[in-house]
Amino acid sequence: MTPAKIDALKTELAKEIDGQKKFSQEMVDMIFSFGELGFQEVETSRYLIDILKKNGFTIKEGISGIPTAWTATWGSGKPVIAVGSDIDCIPKASQKPGVSYHDPIVEGAPGHGEGHNSGQPLNVTAVLALKKIMEREKIPGTIMLWPGVAEEQLATKAYFVRDGFFKDVDACIFTHVSNNLGTSYGDGGMTGMISVQFKFEGQASHAGGAPWRGKSALDAVELMNIGWNYHREHMETTQRSHYVVTDGGDQPNVVPSKASVWYYFRERSYPKIMQMYKDGVKIADAAAKMTDTKMTYEVLGSAWPGHFNQPIAEAMYENIKMVGLPKWSDEDQTLAKAAQKEMQSPADEGKPTEGLATTLGVLRKPALTPSAGGGGSDDIADISWNLPTIVLGYPSNIPGLPGHHWANAISMATPIAHKGVTAGAKAEAMTLLDLFVKPEILKNAWTYFNEVQTKDTKYTPLISKTDKPAIQLNKKIMEEFRPEMKKYYYDPSKYATYLEQLGIKYPTTTREGSSTGK
């Protein structure tokens, strides 16, 4: 295929995706309205599977023993390109879109305060546009779509790898919401992580009448936390570790017979992560001995530090430059600035954070040394250490917000999110086309993977062969909130947008303009 032909097909892809803006917007708004936590993305998965089935994809449900996990494949032969994005949301992040201050749809309920409602709509839009061209032009190859289930718990992608769902895949493009259109390669400074829940079991007794007969599991939890917090003083600056007490007993007058604490241990390399894990188990065991309780522990999730593929990232960035940033309206910028003011967004590189990005970011290159400071984690990294992988960031969120917060849901069912998804879908579709018709990109990608990325570092799973996905997580929370949340599911047959359904004037920046919803 000549360069001129490829350019013409890319122009056609962009036009087709522009023509599907309404379809993309409905998907973004629908998944936003579901607001499902990790492992409980029942409505989201059912909705996406139905769309893909109608468009000729073959579905495999319940992969790795996870009810909401699936793959959707179309095409035949090589190359096989995987396209993925996360679908879960954040606890207590319910928020009316287009409203710049805290105004939950359902008080206390989960919501898309990370923006994971937008990535799969981007992928579906891009892939369906490309599918038309592949059929017409008889371009060989296979597309595999898949969801990142329970990414906030970093709880599934290592299992997908372990169970062989990527063993025949030639490359993976992952999408994640951002505030600019961009990608990166190499080591971007992410931490790896292992997620562990420690459970203690003692003996109940009357806390006032016979406390000497009790063995407090809560005392064990507290002693473990004290021990770990003293241990932090002597750890390297690259570590990040944090915990929540998931069970602290039932009531004060009963010595707690059961208690539990959930830890995330983060570091910049596999050996250091495993050392933190071992130290945590050792401290938990000591706390159990001190309180004469029994201790058990369970791995709930894991992620390697990320490393992404240079040749594919460079190909993606050329397409990003062709697409450019969306044209933001005055209303879009007004909402962004109001949200930034509400959240007291910090300055970026000495300049005030003001509005949405209007300058395209650069191709981000590895700039950190192995000893640089730690940060967030993402289990897409486990896939990146098994085949050439990149992450496409797309501009559907507002710069300067805290992340994992209701404020990050403000834009996620508004024209900001819709425009960002359309721009991202164009860049992704164009890059997928490159991967199918330019074999040299994949050849170079695997050379980089084998001779640079994995030359000295080999992937060893942080999970064992017998660990199982923690599919019980978040079940009780969704059972509590889903009945009320269902009242606000988006109905595109009645309303053009979710903003319209909720009765929200876009943008709403003062409390006097708040809506009551429909």
mmCIF file of C-alpha atoms in Angstrom, residues 23 34 52 75 77 124 157 159 240 243 308 328 400 471 478:
data_model
loop_
_atom_site.group_PDB
_atom_site.id
_atom_site.type_symbol
_atom_site.label_atom_id
_atom_site.label_comp_id
_atom_site.label_asym_id
_atom_site.label_seq_id
_atom_site.Cartn_x
_atom_site.Cartn_y
_atom_site.Cartn_z
ATOM 1 C CA PHE A 23 -22.651 7.389 18.708
ATOM 2 C CA PHE A 34 -23.698 3.324 35.225
ATOM 3 C CA LEU A 52 -19.762 -5.408 19.622
ATOM 4 C CA GLY A 75 -10.922 -10.490 11.568
ATOM 5 C CA GLY A 77 -4.843 -14.047 10.751
ATOM 6 C CA VAL A 124 -15.212 1.071 19.835
ATOM 7 C CA LYS A 157 -4.448 -7.667 33.999
ATOM 8 C CA TYR A 159 -4.357 -12.714 35.469
ATOM 9 C CA ARG A 240 4.857 4.504 48.357
ATOM 10 C CA TYR A 243 -3.569 1.326 53.900
ATOM 11 C CA PHE A 308 6.203 1.313 26.796
ATOM 12 C CA TRP A 328 -12.803 24.043 22.779
ATOM 13 C CA GLY A 400 -4.992 20.567 37.571
ATOM 14 C CA ILE A 471 -14.154 -10.789 42.464
ATOM 15 C CA MET A 478 -22.852 -1.627 44.551
#
